[in-house]
Amino acid sequence: ASEDISLSLIADELGITPHQLSEIINKNLNKNFNSFINEYRIKEAQKMLIEEPDRTITSIAIAVGFNTNTAFSTIFSRSTGLSPKEYRKKYSILS
């Protein structure tokens, strides 16, 4: 995941305006652009937490595009109901 993902960058890649892309995401997915991107970032982080047990949570947060560990932990917890550390502990045992 790139830290530099932005609405205008993706819209540009698709050949549409940022406003059009925003409308498409809002209408079809019932969420705003940031929620849409963060969902993908959290899914990637979930994989990394389990597949890379020696990697630090901060390193994973940065790798999936969060600038701070606090922002990552807050959004991760809101999304999964567990902190990144709890998630790793709970699911690493199963693999």
Coordinates of C-alpha atoms in Angstrom, one line a residue:
A1 CA 0.0 0.0 0.0
S2 CA 1.2 3.5 -0.8
E3 CA 1.2 6.2 1.8
D4 CA 0.5 8.7 -1.0
I5 CA -2.9 7.4 -2.1
S6 CA -5.2 10.3 -2.6
L7 CA -8.6 10.9 -4.1
S8 CA -7.1 13.1 -6.9
L9 CA -4.3 10.6 -7.7
I10 CA -6.8 7.7 -8.1
A11 CA -9.2 9.9 -10.1
D12 CA -6.4 10.9 -12.4
E13 CA -5.4 7.3 -13.0
L14 CA -9.1 6.5 -13.9
G15 CA -9.4 9.6 -16.1
I16 CA -12.2 11.1 -14.0
T17 CA -12.5 14.1 -11.7
P18 CA -12.0 13.7 -7.9
H19 CA -15.6 14.8 -7.5
Q20 CA -16.8 12.1 -9.8
L21 CA -14.8 9.4 -8.0
S22 CA -16.0 10.7 -4.6
E23 CA -19.6 10.5 -5.9
I24 CA -19.1 6.9 -7.2
I25 CA -17.7 5.7 -3.9
N26 CA -20.4 7.5 -1.8
K27 CA -23.3 6.2 -4.0
N28 CA -22.1 2.7 -4.6
L29 CA -20.3 1.9 -1.3
N30 CA -22.1 4.2 1.1
K31 CA -18.8 5.5 2.5
N32 CA -16.4 8.3 1.9
F33 CA -13.0 8.0 0.3
N34 CA -11.0 7.8 3.5
S35 CA -13.2 5.0 4.9
F36 CA -12.8 3.2 1.6
I37 CA -9.0 3.4 1.6
N38 CA -8.7 2.7 5.3
E39 CA -10.7 -0.5 4.9
Y40 CA -8.1 -1.8 2.5
R41 CA -5.3 -0.7 4.7
I42 CA -6.7 -2.5 7.7
K43 CA -7.2 -5.7 5.7
E44 CA -3.6 -5.6 4.6
A45 CA -2.5 -4.9 8.2
Q46 CA -4.5 -7.9 9.5
K47 CA -2.6 -10.1 7.1
M48 CA 0.8 -8.7 8.0
L49 CA 0.1 -8.9 11.7
I50 CA -0.3 -12.7 11.4
E51 CA 2.1 -13.5 8.5
E52 CA 5.0 -11.3 9.8
P53 CA 5.0 -12.0 13.6
D54 CA 8.5 -10.4 14.1
R55 CA 7.5 -7.2 12.5
T56 CA 6.6 -4.3 14.8
I57 CA 3.1 -2.9 14.8
T58 CA 4.5 0.6 14.1
S59 CA 6.4 -0.8 11.0
I60 CA 3.1 -2.4 9.8
A61 CA 1.2 0.8 10.4
I62 CA 3.6 2.7 8.3
A63 CA 3.8 0.0 5.6
V64 CA 0.0 0.1 5.1
G65 CA -0.1 3.9 4.9
F66 CA -0.7 5.3 8.4
N67 CA 1.5 8.2 9.5
T68 CA 1.1 7.5 13.2
N69 CA 0.7 4.4 15.3
T70 CA -2.1 6.2 17.2
A71 CA -4.2 6.8 14.1
F72 CA -3.5 3.2 13.0
S73 CA -4.5 1.7 16.3
T74 CA -7.6 3.8 16.6
I75 CA -8.9 2.9 13.1
F76 CA -7.8 -0.7 13.5
S77 CA -9.6 -1.1 16.8
R78 CA -12.8 0.6 15.4
S79 CA -12.7 -1.7 12.4
T80 CA -11.9 -5.0 14.1
G81 CA -13.0 -4.5 17.7
L82 CA -9.4 -5.4 18.8
S83 CA -6.2 -3.5 19.1
P84 CA -3.5 -4.6 16.6
K85 CA -1.6 -6.3 19.5
E86 CA -4.7 -8.1 20.7
Y87 CA -5.5 -9.1 17.1
R88 CA -2.1 -10.5 16.5
K89 CA -2.2 -12.4 19.8
K90 CA -5.6 -13.9 19.2
Y91 CA -5.1 -15.0 15.6
S92 CA -1.4 -16.0 15.6
I93 CA -2.2 -18.8 18.0
L94 CA -4.6 -20.3 15.4
S95 CA -2.1 -20.4 12.5

